[in-house]
Amino acid sequence: MKIFKLTPLLLLFVFASCTSVRVVTDYDKKADFNNYSSFAFYKPGIDEAKISDLDKKRILRAIDANLQSKGMTKSESPSLLVSIFTKERERVDVYNNNFGYGWGWNPWYYGGRYGNTVSRSTEGSLYIDLIDAKTNELVWQGVGSSQLYTGSDIDRREEKIREIVSEILAEYPPGAMAKK
């Protein structure tokens, strides 16, 4: 009977550990994050991002929704400016398939092939910068890295972008994850 009580907790742990987004954040310890209640997008920074305009729109919509869910408002005279930056790199994984036994070298053991398997994928990083609008200084930065979805399913692409943005902004303001 105890196993049934632990099952939801175990499933939550398994799903929480399966996230495919790695997040790192950094912030200015002297910044008072309670003073930031409004935001606007910093167009010059966003224009520099080397991604399609459609993906930029998806990212900005996801950021907008996340910040508004935290009680912030979009404003013409904001306390924070939001900028984004992207990077991508090819990831190469080599899996060693050496199996068998005995002395000497033989490329086939038990019908299997002796060698390595190489897997290539594209990994992208999204940087979200929050800049104090009065001082024009960076006060918080979140970086999310994940394997990119490159298929033609627009809904899946949008869902992946929302996931990455949500994982990054879950850690804003600093200490937000500790409070949950």
mmCIF file with all atom_site columns, C-alpha atoms in Angstrom:
data_model
loop_
_atom_site.group_PDB
_atom_site.id
_atom_site.type_symbol
_atom_site.label_atom_id
_atom_site.label_alt_id
_atom_site.label_comp_id
_atom_site.label_asym_id
_atom_site.label_entity_id
_atom_site.label_seq_id
_atom_site.pdbx_PDB_ins_code
_atom_site.Cartn_x
_atom_site.Cartn_y
_atom_site.Cartn_z
_atom_site.occupancy
_atom_site.B_iso_or_equiv
_atom_site.pdbx_formal_charge
_atom_site.auth_seq_id
_atom_site.auth_comp_id
_atom_site.auth_asym_id
_atom_site.auth_atom_id
_atom_site.pdbx_PDB_model_num
ATOM 1   C CA . MET A 1 1   ? 0.000  0.000   0.000   1.00 0.00 ? 1   MET A CA 1
ATOM 2   C CA . LYS A 1 2   ? 2.920  2.352   0.738   1.00 0.00 ? 2   LYS A CA 1
ATOM 3   C CA . ILE A 1 3   ? 4.155  1.966   -2.826  1.00 0.00 ? 3   ILE A CA 1
ATOM 4   C CA . PHE A 1 4   ? 0.966  3.590   -4.145  1.00 0.00 ? 4   PHE A CA 1
ATOM 5   C CA . LYS A 1 5   ? 1.552  6.613   -1.922  1.00 0.00 ? 5   LYS A CA 1
ATOM 6   C CA . LEU A 1 6   ? 5.110  7.020   -3.217  1.00 0.00 ? 6   LEU A CA 1
ATOM 7   C CA . THR A 1 7   ? 4.274  6.525   -6.910  1.00 0.00 ? 7   THR A CA 1
ATOM 8   C CA . PRO A 1 8   ? 3.234  10.159  -7.633  1.00 0.00 ? 8   PRO A CA 1
ATOM 9   C CA . LEU A 1 9   ? 6.375  11.451  -5.920  1.00 0.00 ? 9   LEU A CA 1
ATOM 10  C CA . LEU A 1 10  ? 8.549  9.018   -7.868  1.00 0.00 ? 10  LEU A CA 1
ATOM 11  C CA . LEU A 1 11  ? 6.907  9.998   -11.181 1.00 0.00 ? 11  LEU A CA 1
ATOM 12  C CA . LEU A 1 12  ? 7.400  13.689  -10.391 1.00 0.00 ? 12  LEU A CA 1
ATOM 13  C CA . PHE A 1 13  ? 11.092 13.052  -9.707  1.00 0.00 ? 13  PHE A CA 1
ATOM 14  C CA . VAL A 1 14  ? 11.524 11.086  -12.942 1.00 0.00 ? 14  VAL A CA 1
ATOM 15  C CA . PHE A 1 15  ? 9.782  13.729  -15.079 1.00 0.00 ? 15  PHE A CA 1
ATOM 16  C CA . ALA A 1 16  ? 11.618 16.590  -13.362 1.00 0.00 ? 16  ALA A CA 1
ATOM 17  C CA . SER A 1 17  ? 14.975 14.941  -13.986 1.00 0.00 ? 17  SER A CA 1
ATOM 18  C CA . CYS A 1 18  ? 14.171 14.352  -17.684 1.00 0.00 ? 18  CYS A CA 1
ATOM 19  C CA . THR A 1 19  ? 14.223 18.011  -18.653 1.00 0.00 ? 19  THR A CA 1
ATOM 20  C CA . SER A 1 20  ? 16.307 18.536  -21.738 1.00 0.00 ? 20  SER A CA 1
ATOM 21  C CA . VAL A 1 21  ? 17.259 22.140  -20.960 1.00 0.00 ? 21  VAL A CA 1
ATOM 22  C CA . ARG A 1 22  ? 20.378 22.989  -18.980 1.00 0.00 ? 22  ARG A CA 1
ATOM 23  C CA . VAL A 1 23  ? 20.110 26.380  -17.290 1.00 0.00 ? 23  VAL A CA 1
ATOM 24  C CA . VAL A 1 24  ? 22.736 28.643  -15.766 1.00 0.00 ? 24  VAL A CA 1
ATOM 25  C CA . THR A 1 25  ? 21.998 32.066  -14.288 1.00 0.00 ? 25  THR A CA 1
ATOM 26  C CA . ASP A 1 26  ? 24.060 34.927  -12.963 1.00 0.00 ? 26  ASP A CA 1
ATOM 27  C CA . TYR A 1 27  ? 23.062 38.231  -11.382 1.00 0.00 ? 27  TYR A CA 1
ATOM 28  C CA . ASP A 1 28  ? 24.279 41.401  -9.719  1.00 0.00 ? 28  ASP A CA 1
ATOM 29  C CA . LYS A 1 29  ? 24.067 40.825  -5.951  1.00 0.00 ? 29  LYS A CA 1
ATOM 30  C CA . LYS A 1 30  ? 23.710 44.571  -5.354  1.00 0.00 ? 30  LYS A CA 1
ATOM 31  C CA . ALA A 1 31  ? 20.588 44.864  -7.535  1.00 0.00 ? 31  ALA A CA 1
ATOM 32  C CA . ASP A 1 32  ? 17.276 45.128  -5.696  1.00 0.00 ? 32  ASP A CA 1
ATOM 33  C CA . PHE A 1 33  ? 14.990 42.919  -7.761  1.00 0.00 ? 33  PHE A CA 1
ATOM 34  C CA . ASN A 1 34  ? 11.940 44.142  -5.831  1.00 0.00 ? 34  ASN A CA 1
ATOM 35  C CA . ASN A 1 35  ? 12.311 47.468  -7.691  1.00 0.00 ? 35  ASN A CA 1
ATOM 36  C CA . TYR A 1 36  ? 11.717 45.847  -11.075 1.00 0.00 ? 36  TYR A CA 1
ATOM 37  C CA . SER A 1 37  ? 8.035  45.646  -11.914 1.00 0.00 ? 37  SER A CA 1
ATOM 38  C CA . SER A 1 38  ? 7.873  46.549  -15.602 1.00 0.00 ? 38  SER A CA 1
ATOM 39  C CA . PHE A 1 39  ? 9.764  45.601  -18.741 1.00 0.00 ? 39  PHE A CA 1
ATOM 40  C CA . ALA A 1 40  ? 10.212 46.370  -22.416 1.00 0.00 ? 40  ALA A CA 1
ATOM 41  C CA . PHE A 1 41  ? 12.167 44.634  -25.125 1.00 0.00 ? 41  PHE A CA 1
ATOM 42  C CA . TYR A 1 42  ? 15.535 46.128  -26.083 1.00 0.00 ? 42  TYR A CA 1
ATOM 43  C CA . LYS A 1 43  ? 15.226 46.186  -29.879 1.00 0.00 ? 43  LYS A CA 1
ATOM 44  C CA . PRO A 1 44  ? 18.912 46.834  -30.780 1.00 0.00 ? 44  PRO A CA 1
ATOM 45  C CA . GLY A 1 45  ? 19.968 43.737  -28.830 1.00 0.00 ? 45  GLY A CA 1
ATOM 46  C CA . ILE A 1 46  ? 17.173 41.577  -30.213 1.00 0.00 ? 46  ILE A CA 1
ATOM 47  C CA . ASP A 1 47  ? 17.971 42.611  -33.792 1.00 0.00 ? 47  ASP A CA 1
ATOM 48  C CA . GLU A 1 48  ? 21.496 41.211  -33.301 1.00 0.00 ? 48  GLU A CA 1
ATOM 49  C CA . ALA A 1 49  ? 20.236 37.677  -32.514 1.00 0.00 ? 49  ALA A CA 1
ATOM 50  C CA . LYS A 1 50  ? 21.173 35.372  -35.389 1.00 0.00 ? 50  LYS A CA 1
ATOM 51  C CA . ILE A 1 51  ? 17.900 33.458  -35.715 1.00 0.00 ? 51  ILE A CA 1
ATOM 52  C CA . SER A 1 52  ? 14.855 33.776  -37.933 1.00 0.00 ? 52  SER A CA 1
ATOM 53  C CA . ASP A 1 53  ? 12.420 36.602  -37.285 1.00 0.00 ? 53  ASP A CA 1
ATOM 54  C CA . LEU A 1 54  ? 9.697  34.015  -36.687 1.00 0.00 ? 54  LEU A CA 1
ATOM 55  C CA . ASP A 1 55  ? 11.727 32.319  -33.934 1.00 0.00 ? 55  ASP A CA 1
ATOM 56  C CA . LYS A 1 56  ? 12.487 35.757  -32.434 1.00 0.00 ? 56  LYS A CA 1
ATOM 57  C CA . LYS A 1 57  ? 8.742  36.412  -32.243 1.00 0.00 ? 57  LYS A CA 1
ATOM 58  C CA . ARG A 1 58  ? 8.182  33.035  -30.587 1.00 0.00 ? 58  ARG A CA 1
ATOM 59  C CA . ILE A 1 59  ? 10.899 33.721  -28.028 1.00 0.00 ? 59  ILE A CA 1
ATOM 60  C CA . LEU A 1 60  ? 9.619  37.230  -27.265 1.00 0.00 ? 60  LEU A CA 1
ATOM 61  C CA . ARG A 1 61  ? 6.044  35.991  -26.839 1.00 0.00 ? 61  ARG A CA 1
ATOM 62  C CA . ALA A 1 62  ? 7.265  33.301  -24.435 1.00 0.00 ? 62  ALA A CA 1
ATOM 63  C CA . ILE A 1 63  ? 9.329  35.825  -22.442 1.00 0.00 ? 63  ILE A CA 1
ATOM 64  C CA . ASP A 1 64  ? 6.374  38.242  -22.351 1.00 0.00 ? 64  ASP A CA 1
ATOM 65  C CA . ALA A 1 65  ? 4.028  35.526  -21.027 1.00 0.00 ? 65  ALA A CA 1
ATOM 66  C CA . ASN A 1 66  ? 6.544  34.362  -18.407 1.00 0.00 ? 66  ASN A CA 1
ATOM 67  C CA . LEU A 1 67  ? 7.310  37.826  -17.061 1.00 0.00 ? 67  LEU A CA 1
ATOM 68  C CA . GLN A 1 68  ? 3.631  38.782  -16.953 1.00 0.00 ? 68  GLN A CA 1
ATOM 69  C CA . SER A 1 69  ? 2.886  35.569  -15.038 1.00 0.00 ? 69  SER A CA 1
ATOM 70  C CA . LYS A 1 70  ? 5.393  36.825  -12.453 1.00 0.00 ? 70  LYS A CA 1
ATOM 71  C CA . GLY A 1 71  ? 3.351  40.025  -12.032 1.00 0.00 ? 71  GLY A CA 1
ATOM 72  C CA . MET A 1 72  ? 5.459  42.257  -14.261 1.00 0.00 ? 72  MET A CA 1
ATOM 73  C CA . THR A 1 73  ? 3.866  44.571  -16.823 1.00 0.00 ? 73  THR A CA 1
ATOM 74  C CA . LYS A 1 74  ? 4.988  45.606  -20.273 1.00 0.00 ? 74  LYS A CA 1
ATOM 75  C CA . SER A 1 75  ? 5.572  49.363  -20.263 1.00 0.00 ? 75  SER A CA 1
ATOM 76  C CA . GLU A 1 76  ? 6.696  52.342  -22.336 1.00 0.00 ? 76  GLU A CA 1
ATOM 77  C CA . SER A 1 77  ? 8.798  53.480  -19.337 1.00 0.00 ? 77  SER A CA 1
ATOM 78  C CA . PRO A 1 78  ? 10.101 50.144  -17.987 1.00 0.00 ? 78  PRO A CA 1
ATOM 79  C CA . SER A 1 79  ? 12.344 49.401  -15.040 1.00 0.00 ? 79  SER A CA 1
ATOM 80  C CA . LEU A 1 80  ? 13.940 46.483  -16.967 1.00 0.00 ? 80  LEU A CA 1
ATOM 81  C CA . LEU A 1 81  ? 14.991 46.080  -20.580 1.00 0.00 ? 81  LEU A CA 1
ATOM 82  C CA . VAL A 1 82  ? 14.967 42.548  -22.002 1.00 0.00 ? 82  VAL A CA 1
ATOM 83  C CA . SER A 1 83  ? 17.482 41.476  -24.620 1.00 0.00 ? 83  SER A CA 1
ATOM 84  C CA . ILE A 1 84  ? 18.270 38.091  -26.140 1.00 0.00 ? 84  ILE A CA 1
ATOM 85  C CA . PHE A 1 85  ? 21.304 36.517  -27.741 1.00 0.00 ? 85  PHE A CA 1
ATOM 86  C CA . THR A 1 86  ? 21.672 33.084  -29.343 1.00 0.00 ? 86  THR A CA 1
ATOM 87  C CA . LYS A 1 87  ? 24.520 30.683  -30.083 1.00 0.00 ? 87  LYS A CA 1
ATOM 88  C CA . GLU A 1 88  ? 24.532 27.298  -31.688 1.00 0.00 ? 88  GLU A CA 1
ATOM 89  C CA . ARG A 1 89  ? 27.126 24.596  -32.047 1.00 0.00 ? 89  ARG A CA 1
ATOM 90  C CA . GLU A 1 90  ? 27.345 21.131  -33.453 1.00 0.00 ? 90  GLU A CA 1
ATOM 91  C CA . ARG A 1 91  ? 27.499 18.442  -30.797 1.00 0.00 ? 91  ARG A CA 1
ATOM 92  C CA . VAL A 1 92  ? 29.287 15.184  -31.609 1.00 0.00 ? 92  VAL A CA 1
ATOM 93  C CA . ASP A 1 93  ? 28.821 12.151  -29.364 1.00 0.00 ? 93  ASP A CA 1
ATOM 94  C CA . VAL A 1 94  ? 30.918 9.026   -29.845 1.00 0.00 ? 94  VAL A CA 1
ATOM 95  C CA . TYR A 1 95  ? 29.587 5.793   -28.396 1.00 0.00 ? 95  TYR A CA 1
ATOM 96  C CA . ASN A 1 96  ? 32.122 3.020   -27.906 1.00 0.00 ? 96  ASN A CA 1
ATOM 97  C CA . ASN A 1 97  ? 30.634 -0.313  -29.009 1.00 0.00 ? 97  ASN A CA 1
ATOM 98  C CA . ASN A 1 98  ? 33.539 -2.545  -28.024 1.00 0.00 ? 98  ASN A CA 1
ATOM 99  C CA . PHE A 1 99  ? 32.311 -5.885  -26.825 1.00 0.00 ? 99  PHE A CA 1
ATOM 100 C CA . GLY A 1 100 ? 33.610 -9.436  -26.907 1.00 0.00 ? 100 GLY A CA 1
ATOM 101 C CA . TYR A 1 101 ? 36.347 -11.345 -25.142 1.00 0.00 ? 101 TYR A CA 1
ATOM 102 C CA . GLY A 1 102 ? 39.619 -13.143 -25.739 1.00 0.00 ? 102 GLY A CA 1
ATOM 103 C CA . TRP A 1 103 ? 43.092 -12.319 -26.957 1.00 0.00 ? 103 TRP A CA 1
ATOM 104 C CA . GLY A 1 104 ? 43.925 -10.657 -30.222 1.00 0.00 ? 104 GLY A CA 1
ATOM 105 C CA . TRP A 1 105 ? 41.798 -8.559  -32.523 1.00 0.00 ? 105 TRP A CA 1
ATOM 106 C CA . ASN A 1 106 ? 38.708 -9.598  -34.401 1.00 0.00 ? 106 ASN A CA 1
ATOM 107 C CA . PRO A 1 107 ? 36.201 -7.090  -35.819 1.00 0.00 ? 107 PRO A CA 1
ATOM 108 C CA . TRP A 1 108 ? 33.213 -9.362  -35.184 1.00 0.00 ? 108 TRP A CA 1
ATOM 109 C CA . TYR A 1 109 ? 32.293 -10.963 -31.889 1.00 0.00 ? 109 TYR A CA 1
ATOM 110 C CA . TYR A 1 110 ? 29.011 -12.839 -31.611 1.00 0.00 ? 110 TYR A CA 1
ATOM 111 C CA . GLY A 1 111 ? 27.776 -11.354 -34.862 1.00 0.00 ? 111 GLY A CA 1
ATOM 112 C CA . GLY A 1 112 ? 28.194 -7.828  -33.511 1.00 0.00 ? 112 GLY A CA 1
ATOM 113 C CA . ARG A 1 113 ? 30.375 -5.168  -35.042 1.00 0.00 ? 113 ARG A CA 1
ATOM 114 C CA . TYR A 1 114 ? 33.437 -3.893  -33.270 1.00 0.00 ? 114 TYR A CA 1
ATOM 115 C CA . GLY A 1 115 ? 33.734 -0.091  -33.438 1.00 0.00 ? 115 GLY A CA 1
ATOM 116 C CA . ASN A 1 116 ? 32.229 3.248   -32.586 1.00 0.00 ? 116 ASN A CA 1
ATOM 117 C CA . THR A 1 117 ? 28.966 4.983   -33.386 1.00 0.00 ? 117 THR A CA 1
ATOM 118 C CA . VAL A 1 118 ? 29.008 8.731   -34.002 1.00 0.00 ? 118 VAL A CA 1
ATOM 119 C CA . SER A 1 119 ? 25.936 10.871  -33.403 1.00 0.00 ? 119 SER A CA 1
ATOM 120 C CA . ARG A 1 120 ? 25.699 14.517  -34.498 1.00 0.00 ? 120 ARG A CA 1
ATOM 121 C CA . SER A 1 121 ? 23.142 17.079  -33.345 1.00 0.00 ? 121 SER A CA 1
ATOM 122 C CA . THR A 1 122 ? 22.830 20.839  -33.134 1.00 0.00 ? 122 THR A CA 1
ATOM 123 C CA . GLU A 1 123 ? 22.733 22.366  -29.669 1.00 0.00 ? 123 GLU A CA 1
ATOM 124 C CA . GLY A 1 124 ? 21.577 25.915  -29.171 1.00 0.00 ? 124 GLY A CA 1
ATOM 125 C CA . SER A 1 125 ? 21.899 28.366  -26.300 1.00 0.00 ? 125 SER A CA 1
ATOM 126 C CA . LEU A 1 126 ? 19.472 31.174  -25.576 1.00 0.00 ? 126 LEU A CA 1
ATOM 127 C CA . TYR A 1 127 ? 20.718 34.057  -23.443 1.00 0.00 ? 127 TYR A CA 1
ATOM 128 C CA . ILE A 1 128 ? 18.113 36.260  -21.783 1.00 0.00 ? 128 ILE A CA 1
ATOM 129 C CA . ASP A 1 129 ? 19.592 39.493  -20.446 1.00 0.00 ? 129 ASP A CA 1
ATOM 130 C CA . LEU A 1 130 ? 17.725 41.765  -18.057 1.00 0.00 ? 130 LEU A CA 1
ATOM 131 C CA . ILE A 1 131 ? 19.143 45.291  -18.020 1.00 0.00 ? 131 ILE A CA 1
ATOM 132 C CA . ASP A 1 132 ? 18.363 48.034  -15.507 1.00 0.00 ? 132 ASP A CA 1
ATOM 133 C CA . ALA A 1 133 ? 16.653 50.708  -17.618 1.00 0.00 ? 133 ALA A CA 1
ATOM 134 C CA . LYS A 1 134 ? 17.957 53.613  -15.489 1.00 0.00 ? 134 LYS A CA 1
ATOM 135 C CA . THR A 1 135 ? 21.619 52.601  -15.287 1.00 0.00 ? 135 THR A CA 1
ATOM 136 C CA . ASN A 1 136 ? 21.756 50.581  -18.534 1.00 0.00 ? 136 ASN A CA 1
ATOM 137 C CA . GLU A 1 137 ? 23.662 47.837  -16.643 1.00 0.00 ? 137 GLU A CA 1
ATOM 138 C CA . LEU A 1 138 ? 23.101 44.107  -16.862 1.00 0.00 ? 138 LEU A CA 1
ATOM 139 C CA . VAL A 1 139 ? 21.500 42.900  -13.603 1.00 0.00 ? 139 VAL A CA 1
ATOM 140 C CA . TRP A 1 140 ? 20.476 39.317  -14.478 1.00 0.00 ? 140 TRP A CA 1
ATOM 141 C CA . GLN A 1 141 ? 21.356 36.800  -17.162 1.00 0.00 ? 141 GLN A CA 1
ATOM 142 C CA . GLY A 1 142 ? 19.895 33.374  -17.796 1.00 0.00 ? 142 GLY A CA 1
ATOM 143 C CA . VAL A 1 143 ? 21.267 30.893  -20.309 1.00 0.00 ? 143 VAL A CA 1
ATOM 144 C CA . GLY A 1 144 ? 19.407 27.801  -21.459 1.00 0.00 ? 144 GLY A CA 1
ATOM 145 C CA . SER A 1 145 ? 21.087 25.169  -23.622 1.00 0.00 ? 145 SER A CA 1
ATOM 146 C CA . SER A 1 146 ? 19.223 22.416  -25.391 1.00 0.00 ? 146 SER A CA 1
ATOM 147 C CA . GLN A 1 147 ? 19.211 20.296  -28.507 1.00 0.00 ? 147 GLN A CA 1
ATOM 148 C CA . LEU A 1 148 ? 17.437 22.303  -31.197 1.00 0.00 ? 148 LEU A CA 1
ATOM 149 C CA . TYR A 1 149 ? 14.318 21.138  -32.955 1.00 0.00 ? 149 TYR A CA 1
ATOM 150 C CA . THR A 1 150 ? 14.940 21.553  -36.681 1.00 0.00 ? 150 THR A CA 1
ATOM 151 C CA . GLY A 1 151 ? 11.860 19.846  -38.106 1.00 0.00 ? 151 GLY A CA 1
ATOM 152 C CA . SER A 1 152 ? 8.961  21.463  -39.916 1.00 0.00 ? 152 SER A CA 1
ATOM 153 C CA . ASP A 1 153 ? 6.328  20.910  -37.187 1.00 0.00 ? 153 ASP A CA 1
ATOM 154 C CA . ILE A 1 154 ? 5.679  24.522  -36.113 1.00 0.00 ? 154 ILE A CA 1
ATOM 155 C CA . ASP A 1 155 ? 3.727  23.536  -32.991 1.00 0.00 ? 155 ASP A CA 1
ATOM 156 C CA . ARG A 1 156 ? 6.593  21.352  -31.791 1.00 0.00 ? 156 ARG A CA 1
ATOM 157 C CA . ARG A 1 157 ? 9.118  24.132  -32.485 1.00 0.00 ? 157 ARG A CA 1
ATOM 158 C CA . GLU A 1 158 ? 7.002  26.634  -30.542 1.00 0.00 ? 158 GLU A CA 1
ATOM 159 C CA . GLU A 1 159 ? 6.603  24.208  -27.628 1.00 0.00 ? 159 GLU A CA 1
ATOM 160 C CA . LYS A 1 160 ? 10.397 23.688  -27.477 1.00 0.00 ? 160 LYS A CA 1
ATOM 161 C CA . ILE A 1 161 ? 10.966 27.465  -27.402 1.00 0.00 ? 161 ILE A CA 1
ATOM 162 C CA . ARG A 1 162 ? 8.379  27.897  -24.614 1.00 0.00 ? 162 ARG A CA 1
ATOM 163 C CA . GLU A 1 163 ? 10.056 25.107  -22.644 1.00 0.00 ? 163 GLU A CA 1
ATOM 164 C CA . ILE A 1 164 ? 13.502 26.703  -22.933 1.00 0.00 ? 164 ILE A CA 1
ATOM 165 C CA . VAL A 1 165 ? 12.241 30.192  -21.975 1.00 0.00 ? 165 VAL A CA 1
ATOM 166 C CA . SER A 1 166 ? 10.205 28.811  -19.054 1.00 0.00 ? 166 SER A CA 1
ATOM 167 C CA . GLU A 1 167 ? 13.169 26.856  -17.690 1.00 0.00 ? 167 GLU A CA 1
ATOM 168 C CA . ILE A 1 168 ? 15.394 29.945  -17.868 1.00 0.00 ? 168 ILE A CA 1
ATOM 169 C CA . LEU A 1 169 ? 12.908 32.390  -16.333 1.00 0.00 ? 169 LEU A CA 1
ATOM 170 C CA . ALA A 1 170 ? 11.916 29.925  -13.602 1.00 0.00 ? 170 ALA A CA 1
ATOM 171 C CA . GLU A 1 171 ? 15.087 31.149  -11.909 1.00 0.00 ? 171 GLU A CA 1
ATOM 172 C CA . TYR A 1 172 ? 14.109 34.826  -12.033 1.00 0.00 ? 172 TYR A CA 1
ATOM 173 C CA . PRO A 1 173 ? 14.166 36.671  -9.700  1.00 0.00 ? 173 PRO A CA 1
ATOM 174 C CA . PRO A 1 174 ? 17.230 35.225  -7.969  1.00 0.00 ? 174 PRO A CA 1
ATOM 175 C CA . GLY A 1 175 ? 16.159 32.773  -5.310  1.00 0.00 ? 175 GLY A CA 1
ATOM 176 C CA . ALA A 1 176 ? 12.828 32.037  -7.041  1.00 0.00 ? 176 ALA A CA 1
ATOM 177 C CA . MET A 1 177 ? 13.606 28.313  -7.275  1.00 0.00 ? 177 MET A CA 1
ATOM 178 C CA . ALA A 1 178 ? 14.512 28.159  -3.569  1.00 0.00 ? 178 ALA A CA 1
ATOM 179 C CA . LYS A 1 179 ? 11.147 29.716  -2.618  1.00 0.00 ? 179 LYS A CA 1
ATOM 180 C CA . LYS A 1 180 ? 9.089  27.030  -4.360  1.00 0.00 ? 180 LYS A CA 1
#
